[in-house]
CSV table of C-alpha atoms and ligand atoms in Angstrom, one decimal:
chain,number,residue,atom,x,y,z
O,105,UNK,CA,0.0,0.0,0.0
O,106,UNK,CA,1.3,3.7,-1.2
O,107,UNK,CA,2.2,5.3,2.3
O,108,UNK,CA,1.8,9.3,2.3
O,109,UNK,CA,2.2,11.1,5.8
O,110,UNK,CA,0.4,14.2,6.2
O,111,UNK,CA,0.4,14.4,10.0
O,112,UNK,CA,3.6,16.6,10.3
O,113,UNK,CA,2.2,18.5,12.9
O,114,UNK,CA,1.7,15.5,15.1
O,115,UNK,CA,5.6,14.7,14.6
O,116,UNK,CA,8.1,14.3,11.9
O,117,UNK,CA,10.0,11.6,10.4
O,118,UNK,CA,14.0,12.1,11.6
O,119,UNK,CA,16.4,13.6,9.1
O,120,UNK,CA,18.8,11.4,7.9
O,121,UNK,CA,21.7,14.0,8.5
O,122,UNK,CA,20.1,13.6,12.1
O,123,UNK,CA,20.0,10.4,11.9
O,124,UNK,CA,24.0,10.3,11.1
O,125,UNK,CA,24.8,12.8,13.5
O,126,UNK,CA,23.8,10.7,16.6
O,127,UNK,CA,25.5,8.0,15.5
O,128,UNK,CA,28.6,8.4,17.8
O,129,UNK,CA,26.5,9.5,21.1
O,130,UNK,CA,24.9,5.9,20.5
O,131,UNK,CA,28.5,4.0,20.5
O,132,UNK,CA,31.5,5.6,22.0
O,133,UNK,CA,30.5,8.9,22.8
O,134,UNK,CA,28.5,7.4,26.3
O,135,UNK,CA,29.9,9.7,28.6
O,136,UNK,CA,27.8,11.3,31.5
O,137,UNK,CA,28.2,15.5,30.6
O,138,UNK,CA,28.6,16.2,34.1
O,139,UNK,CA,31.7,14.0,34.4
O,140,UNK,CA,35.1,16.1,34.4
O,141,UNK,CA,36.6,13.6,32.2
O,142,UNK,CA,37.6,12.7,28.8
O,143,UNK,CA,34.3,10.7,28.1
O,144,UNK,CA,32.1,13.0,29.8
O,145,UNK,CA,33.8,16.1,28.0
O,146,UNK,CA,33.3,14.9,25.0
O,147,UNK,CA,29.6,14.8,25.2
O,148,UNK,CA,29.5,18.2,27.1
O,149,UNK,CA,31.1,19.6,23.3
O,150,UNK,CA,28.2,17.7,21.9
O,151,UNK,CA,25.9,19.3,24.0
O,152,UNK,CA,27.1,22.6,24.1
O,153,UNK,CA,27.6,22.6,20.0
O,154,UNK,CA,24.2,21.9,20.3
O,155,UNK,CA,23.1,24.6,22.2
O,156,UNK,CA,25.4,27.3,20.0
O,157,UNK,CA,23.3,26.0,16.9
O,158,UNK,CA,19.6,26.1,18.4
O,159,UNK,CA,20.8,29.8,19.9
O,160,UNK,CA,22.0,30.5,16.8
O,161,UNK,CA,18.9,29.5,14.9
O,162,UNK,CA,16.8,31.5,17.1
O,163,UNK,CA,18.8,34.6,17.8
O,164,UNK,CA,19.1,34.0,21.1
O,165,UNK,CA,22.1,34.0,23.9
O,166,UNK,CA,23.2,30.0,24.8
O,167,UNK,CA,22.6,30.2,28.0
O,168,UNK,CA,19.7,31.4,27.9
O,169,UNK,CA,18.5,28.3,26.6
O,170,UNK,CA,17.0,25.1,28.8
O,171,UNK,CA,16.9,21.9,27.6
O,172,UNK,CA,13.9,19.9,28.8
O,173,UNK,CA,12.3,16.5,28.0
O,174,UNK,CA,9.6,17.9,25.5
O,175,UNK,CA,7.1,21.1,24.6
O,176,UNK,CA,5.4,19.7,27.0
O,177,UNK,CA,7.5,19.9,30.4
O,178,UNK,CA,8.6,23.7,28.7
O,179,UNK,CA,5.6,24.8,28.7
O,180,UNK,CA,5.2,23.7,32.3
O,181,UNK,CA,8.8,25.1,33.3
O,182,UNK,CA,7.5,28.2,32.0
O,183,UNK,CA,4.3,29.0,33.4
O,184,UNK,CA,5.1,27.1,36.7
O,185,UNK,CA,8.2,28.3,36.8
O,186,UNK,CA,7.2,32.0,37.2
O,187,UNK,CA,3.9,31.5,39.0
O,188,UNK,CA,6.2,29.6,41.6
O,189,UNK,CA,8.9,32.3,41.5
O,190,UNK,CA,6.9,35.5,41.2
O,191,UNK,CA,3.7,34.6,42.6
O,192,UNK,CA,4.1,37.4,45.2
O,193,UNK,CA,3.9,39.7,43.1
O,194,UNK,CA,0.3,38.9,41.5
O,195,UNK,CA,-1.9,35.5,40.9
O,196,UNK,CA,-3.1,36.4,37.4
O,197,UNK,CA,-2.2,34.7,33.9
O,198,UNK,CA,-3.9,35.7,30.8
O,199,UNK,CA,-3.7,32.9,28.0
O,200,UNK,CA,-5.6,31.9,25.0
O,201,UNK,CA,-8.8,29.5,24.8
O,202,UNK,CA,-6.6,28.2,21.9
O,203,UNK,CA,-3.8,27.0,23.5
O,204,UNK,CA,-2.3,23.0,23.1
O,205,UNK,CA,-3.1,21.1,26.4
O,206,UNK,CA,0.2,21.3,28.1
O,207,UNK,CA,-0.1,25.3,28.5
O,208,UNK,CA,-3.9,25.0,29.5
O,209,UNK,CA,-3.7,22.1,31.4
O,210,UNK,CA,-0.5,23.5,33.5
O,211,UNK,CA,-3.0,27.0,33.7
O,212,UNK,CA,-5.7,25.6,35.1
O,213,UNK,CA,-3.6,23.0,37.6
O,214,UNK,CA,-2.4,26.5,38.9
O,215,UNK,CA,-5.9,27.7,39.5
O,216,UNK,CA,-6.2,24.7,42.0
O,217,UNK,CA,-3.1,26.6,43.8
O,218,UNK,CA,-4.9,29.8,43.7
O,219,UNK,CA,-4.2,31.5,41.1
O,220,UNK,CA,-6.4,33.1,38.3
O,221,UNK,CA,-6.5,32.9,34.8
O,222,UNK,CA,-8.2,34.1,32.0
O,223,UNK,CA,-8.6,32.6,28.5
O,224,UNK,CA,-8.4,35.0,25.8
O,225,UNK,CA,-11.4,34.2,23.1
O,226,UNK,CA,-9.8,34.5,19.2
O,227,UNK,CA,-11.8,35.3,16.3
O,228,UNK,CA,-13.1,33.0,13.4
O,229,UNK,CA,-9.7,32.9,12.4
O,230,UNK,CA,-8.7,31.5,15.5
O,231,UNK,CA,-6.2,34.3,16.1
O,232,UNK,CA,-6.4,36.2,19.5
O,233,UNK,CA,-6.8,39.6,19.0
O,234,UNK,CA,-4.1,41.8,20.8
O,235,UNK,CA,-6.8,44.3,22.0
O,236,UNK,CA,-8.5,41.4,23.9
O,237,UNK,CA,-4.9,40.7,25.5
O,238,UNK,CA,-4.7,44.3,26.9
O,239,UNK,CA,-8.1,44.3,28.1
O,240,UNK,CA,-7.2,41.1,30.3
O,241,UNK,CA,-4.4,43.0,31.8
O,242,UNK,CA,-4.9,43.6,35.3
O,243,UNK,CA,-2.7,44.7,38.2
O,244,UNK,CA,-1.5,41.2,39.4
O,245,UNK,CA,-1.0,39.7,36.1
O,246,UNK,CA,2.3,38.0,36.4
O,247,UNK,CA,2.3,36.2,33.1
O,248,UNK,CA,0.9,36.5,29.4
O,249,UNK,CA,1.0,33.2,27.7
O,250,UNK,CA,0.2,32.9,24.1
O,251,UNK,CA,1.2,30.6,21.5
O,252,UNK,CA,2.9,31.4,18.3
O,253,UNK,CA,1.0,29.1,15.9
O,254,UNK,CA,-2.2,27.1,16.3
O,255,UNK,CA,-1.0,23.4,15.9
O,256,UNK,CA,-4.9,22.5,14.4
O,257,UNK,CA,-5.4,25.3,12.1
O,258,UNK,CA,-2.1,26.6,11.7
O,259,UNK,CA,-3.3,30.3,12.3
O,260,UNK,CA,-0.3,32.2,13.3
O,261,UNK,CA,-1.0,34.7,16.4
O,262,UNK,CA,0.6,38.5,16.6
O,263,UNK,CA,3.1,37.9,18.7
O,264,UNK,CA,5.1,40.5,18.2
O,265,UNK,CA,2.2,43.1,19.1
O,266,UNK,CA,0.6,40.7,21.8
O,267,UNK,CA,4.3,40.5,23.5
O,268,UNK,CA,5.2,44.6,23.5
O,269,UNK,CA,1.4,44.9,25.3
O,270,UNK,CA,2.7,42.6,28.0
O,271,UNK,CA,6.1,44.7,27.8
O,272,UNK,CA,4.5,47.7,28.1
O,273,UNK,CA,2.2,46.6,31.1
O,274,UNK,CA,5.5,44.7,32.9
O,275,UNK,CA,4.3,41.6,32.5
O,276,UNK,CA,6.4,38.6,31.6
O,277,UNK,CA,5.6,37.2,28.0
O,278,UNK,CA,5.8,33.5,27.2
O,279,UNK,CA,5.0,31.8,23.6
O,280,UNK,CA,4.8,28.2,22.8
O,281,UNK,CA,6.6,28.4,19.6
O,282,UNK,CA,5.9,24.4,19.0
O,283,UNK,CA,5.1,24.5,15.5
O,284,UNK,CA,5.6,28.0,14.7
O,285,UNK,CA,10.0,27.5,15.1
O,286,UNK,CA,10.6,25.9,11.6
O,287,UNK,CA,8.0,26.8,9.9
O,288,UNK,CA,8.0,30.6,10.0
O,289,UNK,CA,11.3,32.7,10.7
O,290,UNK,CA,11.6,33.8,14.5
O,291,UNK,CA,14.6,36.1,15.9
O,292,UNK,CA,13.8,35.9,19.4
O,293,UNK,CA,16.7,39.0,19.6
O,294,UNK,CA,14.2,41.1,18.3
O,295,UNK,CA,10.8,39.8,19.8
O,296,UNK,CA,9.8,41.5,23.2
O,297,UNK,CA,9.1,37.9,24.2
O,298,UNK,CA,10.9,36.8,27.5
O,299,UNK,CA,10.6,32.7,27.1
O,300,UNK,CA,9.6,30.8,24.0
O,301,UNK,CA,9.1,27.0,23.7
O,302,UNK,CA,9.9,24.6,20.8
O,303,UNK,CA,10.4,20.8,20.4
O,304,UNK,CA,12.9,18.6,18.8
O,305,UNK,CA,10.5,15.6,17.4
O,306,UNK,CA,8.4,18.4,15.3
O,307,UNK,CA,11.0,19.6,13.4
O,308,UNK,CA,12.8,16.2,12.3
O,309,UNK,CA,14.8,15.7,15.0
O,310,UNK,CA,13.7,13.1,17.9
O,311,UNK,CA,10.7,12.8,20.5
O,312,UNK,CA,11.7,13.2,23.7
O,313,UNK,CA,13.5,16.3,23.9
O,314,UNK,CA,12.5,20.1,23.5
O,315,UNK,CA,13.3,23.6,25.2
O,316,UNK,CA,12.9,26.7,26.9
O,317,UNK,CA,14.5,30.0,26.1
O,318,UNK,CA,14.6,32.0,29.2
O,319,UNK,CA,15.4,35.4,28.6
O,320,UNK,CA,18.8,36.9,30.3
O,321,UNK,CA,17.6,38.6,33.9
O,322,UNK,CA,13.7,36.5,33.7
O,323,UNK,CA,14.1,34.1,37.1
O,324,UNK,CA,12.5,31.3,37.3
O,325,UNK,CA,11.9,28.5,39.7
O,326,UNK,CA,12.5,24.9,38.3
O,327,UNK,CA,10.3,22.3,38.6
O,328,UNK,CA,12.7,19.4,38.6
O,329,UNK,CA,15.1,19.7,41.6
O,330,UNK,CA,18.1,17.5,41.5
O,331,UNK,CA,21.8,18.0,40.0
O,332,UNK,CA,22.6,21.3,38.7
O,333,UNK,CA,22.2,20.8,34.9
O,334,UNK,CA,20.8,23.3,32.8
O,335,UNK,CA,22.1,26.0,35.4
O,336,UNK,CA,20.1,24.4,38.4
O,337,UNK,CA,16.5,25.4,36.3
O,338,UNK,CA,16.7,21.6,34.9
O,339,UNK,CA,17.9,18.8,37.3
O,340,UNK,CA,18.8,15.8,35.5
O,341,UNK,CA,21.0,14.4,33.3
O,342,UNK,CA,20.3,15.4,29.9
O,343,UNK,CA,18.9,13.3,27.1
O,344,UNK,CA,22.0,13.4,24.8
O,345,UNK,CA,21.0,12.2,22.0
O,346,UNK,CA,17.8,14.2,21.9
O,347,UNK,CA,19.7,16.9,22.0
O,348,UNK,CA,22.5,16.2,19.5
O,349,UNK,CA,19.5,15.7,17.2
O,350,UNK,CA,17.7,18.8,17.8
O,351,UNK,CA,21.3,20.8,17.2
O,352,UNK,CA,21.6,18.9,14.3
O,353,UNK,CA,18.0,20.1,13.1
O,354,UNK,CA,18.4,23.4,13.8
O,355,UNK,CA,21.7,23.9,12.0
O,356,UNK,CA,20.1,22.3,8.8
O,357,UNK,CA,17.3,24.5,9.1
O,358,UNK,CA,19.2,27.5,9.4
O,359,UNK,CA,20.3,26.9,5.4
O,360,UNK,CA,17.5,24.7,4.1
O,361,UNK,CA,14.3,26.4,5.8
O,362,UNK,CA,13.5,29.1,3.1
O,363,UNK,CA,13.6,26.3,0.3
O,364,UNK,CA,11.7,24.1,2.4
O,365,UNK,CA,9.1,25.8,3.1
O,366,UNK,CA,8.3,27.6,-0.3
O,367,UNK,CA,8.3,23.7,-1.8
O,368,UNK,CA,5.8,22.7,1.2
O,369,UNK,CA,3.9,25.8,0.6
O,370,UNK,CA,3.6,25.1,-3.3
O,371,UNK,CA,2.5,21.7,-2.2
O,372,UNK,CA,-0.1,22.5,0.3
O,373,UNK,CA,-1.4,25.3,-1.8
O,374,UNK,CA,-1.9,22.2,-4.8
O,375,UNK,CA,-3.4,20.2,-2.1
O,376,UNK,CA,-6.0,23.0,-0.7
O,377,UNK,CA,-6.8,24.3,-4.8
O,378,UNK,CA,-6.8,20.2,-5.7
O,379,UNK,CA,-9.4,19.9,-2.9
O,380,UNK,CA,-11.8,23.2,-3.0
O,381,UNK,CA,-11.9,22.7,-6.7
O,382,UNK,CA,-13.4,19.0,-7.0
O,383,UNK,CA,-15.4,18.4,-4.0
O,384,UNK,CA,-18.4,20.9,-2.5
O,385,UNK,CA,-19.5,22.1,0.9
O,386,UNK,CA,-16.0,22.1,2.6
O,387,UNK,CA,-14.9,24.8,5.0
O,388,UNK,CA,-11.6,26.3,5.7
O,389,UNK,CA,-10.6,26.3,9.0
O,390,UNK,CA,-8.1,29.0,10.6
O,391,UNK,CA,-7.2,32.2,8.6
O,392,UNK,CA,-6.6,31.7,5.2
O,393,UNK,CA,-3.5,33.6,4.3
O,394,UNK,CA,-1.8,34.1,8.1
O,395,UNK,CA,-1.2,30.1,8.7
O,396,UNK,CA,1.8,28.2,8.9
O,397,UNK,CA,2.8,27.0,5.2
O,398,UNK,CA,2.2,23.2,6.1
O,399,UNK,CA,-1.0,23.4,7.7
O,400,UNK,CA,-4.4,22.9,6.1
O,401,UNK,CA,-7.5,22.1,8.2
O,402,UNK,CA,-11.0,21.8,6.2
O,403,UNK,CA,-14.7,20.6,7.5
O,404,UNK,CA,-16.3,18.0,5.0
O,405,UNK,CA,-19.6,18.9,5.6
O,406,UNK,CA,-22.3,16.1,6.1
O,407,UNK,CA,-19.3,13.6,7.3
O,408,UNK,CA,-17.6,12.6,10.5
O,409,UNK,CA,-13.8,13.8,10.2
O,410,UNK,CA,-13.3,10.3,12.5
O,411,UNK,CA,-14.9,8.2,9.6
O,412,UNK,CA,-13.1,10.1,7.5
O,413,UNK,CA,-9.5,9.4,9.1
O,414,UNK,CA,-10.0,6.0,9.4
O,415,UNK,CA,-11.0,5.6,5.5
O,416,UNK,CA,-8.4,7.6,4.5
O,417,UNK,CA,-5.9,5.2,6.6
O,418,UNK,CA,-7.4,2.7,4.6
O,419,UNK,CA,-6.0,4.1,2.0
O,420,UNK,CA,-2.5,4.8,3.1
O,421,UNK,CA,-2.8,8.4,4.4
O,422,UNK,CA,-1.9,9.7,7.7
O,423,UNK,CA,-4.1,12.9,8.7
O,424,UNK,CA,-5.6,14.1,12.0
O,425,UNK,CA,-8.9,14.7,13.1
O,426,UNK,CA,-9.9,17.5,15.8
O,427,UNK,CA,-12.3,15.6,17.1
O,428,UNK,CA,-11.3,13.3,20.0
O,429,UNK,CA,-13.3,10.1,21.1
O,430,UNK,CA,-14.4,10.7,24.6
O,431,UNK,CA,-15.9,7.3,26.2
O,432,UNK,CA,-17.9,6.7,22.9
O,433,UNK,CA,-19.0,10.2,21.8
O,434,UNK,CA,-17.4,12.4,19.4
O,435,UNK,CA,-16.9,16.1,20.9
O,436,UNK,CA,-15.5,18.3,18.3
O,437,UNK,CA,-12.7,20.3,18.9
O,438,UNK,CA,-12.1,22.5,21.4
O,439,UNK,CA,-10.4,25.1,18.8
O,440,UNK,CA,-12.7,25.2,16.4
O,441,UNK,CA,-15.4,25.5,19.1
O,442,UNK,CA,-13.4,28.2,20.5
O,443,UNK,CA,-13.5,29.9,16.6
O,444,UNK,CA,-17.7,30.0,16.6
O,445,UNK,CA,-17.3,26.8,14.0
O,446,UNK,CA,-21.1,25.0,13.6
O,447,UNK,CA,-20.4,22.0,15.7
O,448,UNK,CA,-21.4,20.1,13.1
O,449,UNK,CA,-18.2,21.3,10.7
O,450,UNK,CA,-16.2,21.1,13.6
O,451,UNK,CA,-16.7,17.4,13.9
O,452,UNK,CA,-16.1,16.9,9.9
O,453,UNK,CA,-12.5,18.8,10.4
O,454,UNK,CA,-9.1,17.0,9.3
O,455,UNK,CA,-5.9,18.7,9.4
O,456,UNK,CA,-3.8,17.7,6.9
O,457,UNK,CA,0.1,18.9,7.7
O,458,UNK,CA,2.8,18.2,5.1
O,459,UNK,CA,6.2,18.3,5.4
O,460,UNK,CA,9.9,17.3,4.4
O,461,UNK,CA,9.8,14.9,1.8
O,462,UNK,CA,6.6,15.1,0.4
O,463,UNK,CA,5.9,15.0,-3.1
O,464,UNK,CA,3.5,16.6,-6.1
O,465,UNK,CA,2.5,12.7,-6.2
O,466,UNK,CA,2.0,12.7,-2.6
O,467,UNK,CA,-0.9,15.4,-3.4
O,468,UNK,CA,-2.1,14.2,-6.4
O,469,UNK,CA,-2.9,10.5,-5.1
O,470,UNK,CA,-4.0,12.2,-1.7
O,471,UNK,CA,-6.8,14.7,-3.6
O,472,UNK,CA,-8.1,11.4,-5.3
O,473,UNK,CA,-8.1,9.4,-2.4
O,474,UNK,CA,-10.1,12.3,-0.3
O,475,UNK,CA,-12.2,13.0,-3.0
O,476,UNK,CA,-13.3,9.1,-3.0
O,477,UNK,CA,-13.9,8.2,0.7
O,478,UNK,CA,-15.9,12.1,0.9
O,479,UNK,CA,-18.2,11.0,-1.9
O,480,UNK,CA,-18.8,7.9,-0.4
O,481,UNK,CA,-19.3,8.9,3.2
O,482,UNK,CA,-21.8,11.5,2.0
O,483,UNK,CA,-23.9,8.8,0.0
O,484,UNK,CA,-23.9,6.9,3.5
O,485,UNK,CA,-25.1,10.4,5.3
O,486,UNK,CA,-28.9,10.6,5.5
O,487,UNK,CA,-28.1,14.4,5.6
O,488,UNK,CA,-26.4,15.2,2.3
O,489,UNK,CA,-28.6,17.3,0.3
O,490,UNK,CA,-27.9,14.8,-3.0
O,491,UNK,CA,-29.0,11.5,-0.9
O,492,UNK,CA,-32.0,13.4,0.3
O,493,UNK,CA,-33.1,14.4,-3.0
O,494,UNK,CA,-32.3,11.3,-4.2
O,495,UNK,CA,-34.7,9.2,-1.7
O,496,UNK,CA,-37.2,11.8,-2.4
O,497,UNK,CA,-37.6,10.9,-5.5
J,277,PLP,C1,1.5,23.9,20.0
J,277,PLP,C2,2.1,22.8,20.8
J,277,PLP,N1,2.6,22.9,22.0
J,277,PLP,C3,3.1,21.9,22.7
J,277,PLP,C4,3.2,20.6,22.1
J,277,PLP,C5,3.7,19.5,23.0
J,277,PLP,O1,5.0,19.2,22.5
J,277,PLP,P1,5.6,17.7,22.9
J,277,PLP,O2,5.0,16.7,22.0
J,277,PLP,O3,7.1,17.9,22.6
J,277,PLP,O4,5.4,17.6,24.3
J,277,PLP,C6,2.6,20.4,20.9
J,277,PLP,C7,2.6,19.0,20.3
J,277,PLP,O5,1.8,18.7,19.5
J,277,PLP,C8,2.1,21.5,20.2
J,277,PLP,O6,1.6,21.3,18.9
């Protein structure tokens, strides 16, 4: 069966560059980074390289970078981590209704600590207006987090005006740059952002490893106690390999990112025109120009996106759905609910998110193959307006 992966936002295969460059960290290279000799300095270069490149790549000072186990535990290290460290001086966060899990989820485990937190609506774009960020703003707000990119719609937020409103107020700015860092050129040197999170597995490197940059001067308290890696913010020895991969990722896409992502924008585009132009009644979700050049997320109306994804699996292609299968019920997606979507589109959304190594053959068999399992889906659906007609007559 012809294999096509569209789920790039999910995660991405690993670059075979990356691939070669852990090679030695898997065989002699072994040492502990802490360790004051020979093997363990070895790996500390590694490491350290490492950090130089992903510093580099974002504009960004080495040391101000963390290296955690995932977006995940950064986004927790970040909003923890001040909350813990400067929740004298206020208990309010603003965020986004929009945000992934791991920054909402960390929010509202703080609002069992006693903190507020207010979730900025977006528009039907899905893109939170700054306006809506200043009016949040009150005079305990510790923390602004909002994300860089929307990982279902790809919608790609104002950060740069959304950042300078915190600045202005005083009040520390955090973005989860998850699958905006790759994708869309960030310098965080020139962003009044104070800590930014990305993630090695989504830009071909490996799952597992991710980071924090911490701006020079922003304290923080860390959530893992232990050794003093990571300059006491990140006890634990480091995942080495993650790392070496992520360096490795980053240096590539420091040369190969423009290229890459006018090819995977030429290929989406094909893919979004193959798709509006043969079947009817879909929806675009997210904005249509300000996205991430990857991302495409449409309703098939009068279909399940679930019945959908497993079809198209059927057929070989990997895709996501927004909906997620709660104890037998379908509820839609929390971000396109968020957006005002019917809730009835929202549970016929798929995201489709291409990425390195896909091909114009990729999207032509892909268009056929969602054109197919839509037209036959619908003839199932006692809702589609043809199947009505048709047992009307
Ligand atoms: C926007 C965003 N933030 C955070 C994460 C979590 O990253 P990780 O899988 O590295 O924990 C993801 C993963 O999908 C994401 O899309």
């Amino acid at each position: 069966m012809r294999k096509i992966y569209f789920d790039n936002n999910a995660t991405t295969p690993v670059h075979p560059e990356v691939r070669k460059a852990i090679e030695p960290f898997l065989s002699d290279q072994f040492g502990n980074p802490s360790s004051i000799h020979w093997a363990g300095r070895d790996v500390r270069k590694g490491i350290e390289d490492a950090r130089q490149e992903i510093a580099s790549f974002f504009g960004s000072q080495p040391l101000e970078l963390v290296f955690t186990s995932s977006g995940t535990e950064s986004d927790n290290l970040a909003i923890k981590g001040i909350a813990y460290r400067q929740g004298n001086a206020g208990k309010h966060i603003v965020t986004s209704q929009v945000e992934h899990p791991a920054v909402i989820n960390a929010c509202r485990f703080l609002e069992t600590q006693g903190f507020r937190v207010t979730y900025v609506p977006v528009n039907r774009h899905g893109i939170v207006e700054p306006e809506k960020v200043r009016e949040a703003l009150t005079r305990d707000t510790i923390l602004v987090s909002v994300m860089y990119a929307n990982n279902e719609t790809g919608s790609v937020m104002a950060i740069p005006e959304i950042g300078a409103i915190a600045r202005d107020a005083g009040v520390i700015m955090h973005t989860d740059a998850v699958q905006a860092a790759g994708k869309i050129p960030i310098d965080f040197s020139q962003l009044p952002v104070d800590m930014l999170t990305f993630s090695g597995h989504k830009v071909n490197a490996l799952k597992g490893a991710g980071g924090l940059i911490v701006r020079k001067g922003i304290e923080i308290e860390a959530m893992s106690h232990g050794g003093h890696q990571e300059r006491g913010r990140r006890g634990g020895t480091e995942n080495v390999v993650g790392i070496i991969a992520m360096g490795k990722s980053f240096q590539l896409l420091r040369t190969r990112m423009a290229d890459e992502v006018a090819e995977v924008l030429r290929l989406r585009t094909k893919f979004e025109k193959g798709l509006f132009d043969r079947i009817p009644e879909l929806v675009l979700n997210g904005h249509p120009t300000r996205r991430l050049p990857n991302t495409v997320n449409i309703s098939f109306r009068y279909v399940e996106g679930e019945a959908m994804l497993l079809n198209l699996d059927m057929m070989g292609i990997a895709c996501s759905s927004g909906s997620a299968c709660t104890s037998g019920s379908l509820e839609p997606s929390p971000i396109l609910v968020a957006m005002g979507a019917d809730p009835t589109d929202a549970q016929g959304a798929l995201r489709f998110s291409l990425g390195w190594g896909n091909t114009d053959a990729d999207v032509e068999y892909a268009i056929d193959a969602v054109e197919t399992v839509t037209s036959k889906l619908r003839a199932l659906s006692p809702l589609y307006p043809s199947t009505k007609e048709a047992k009307a007559r």
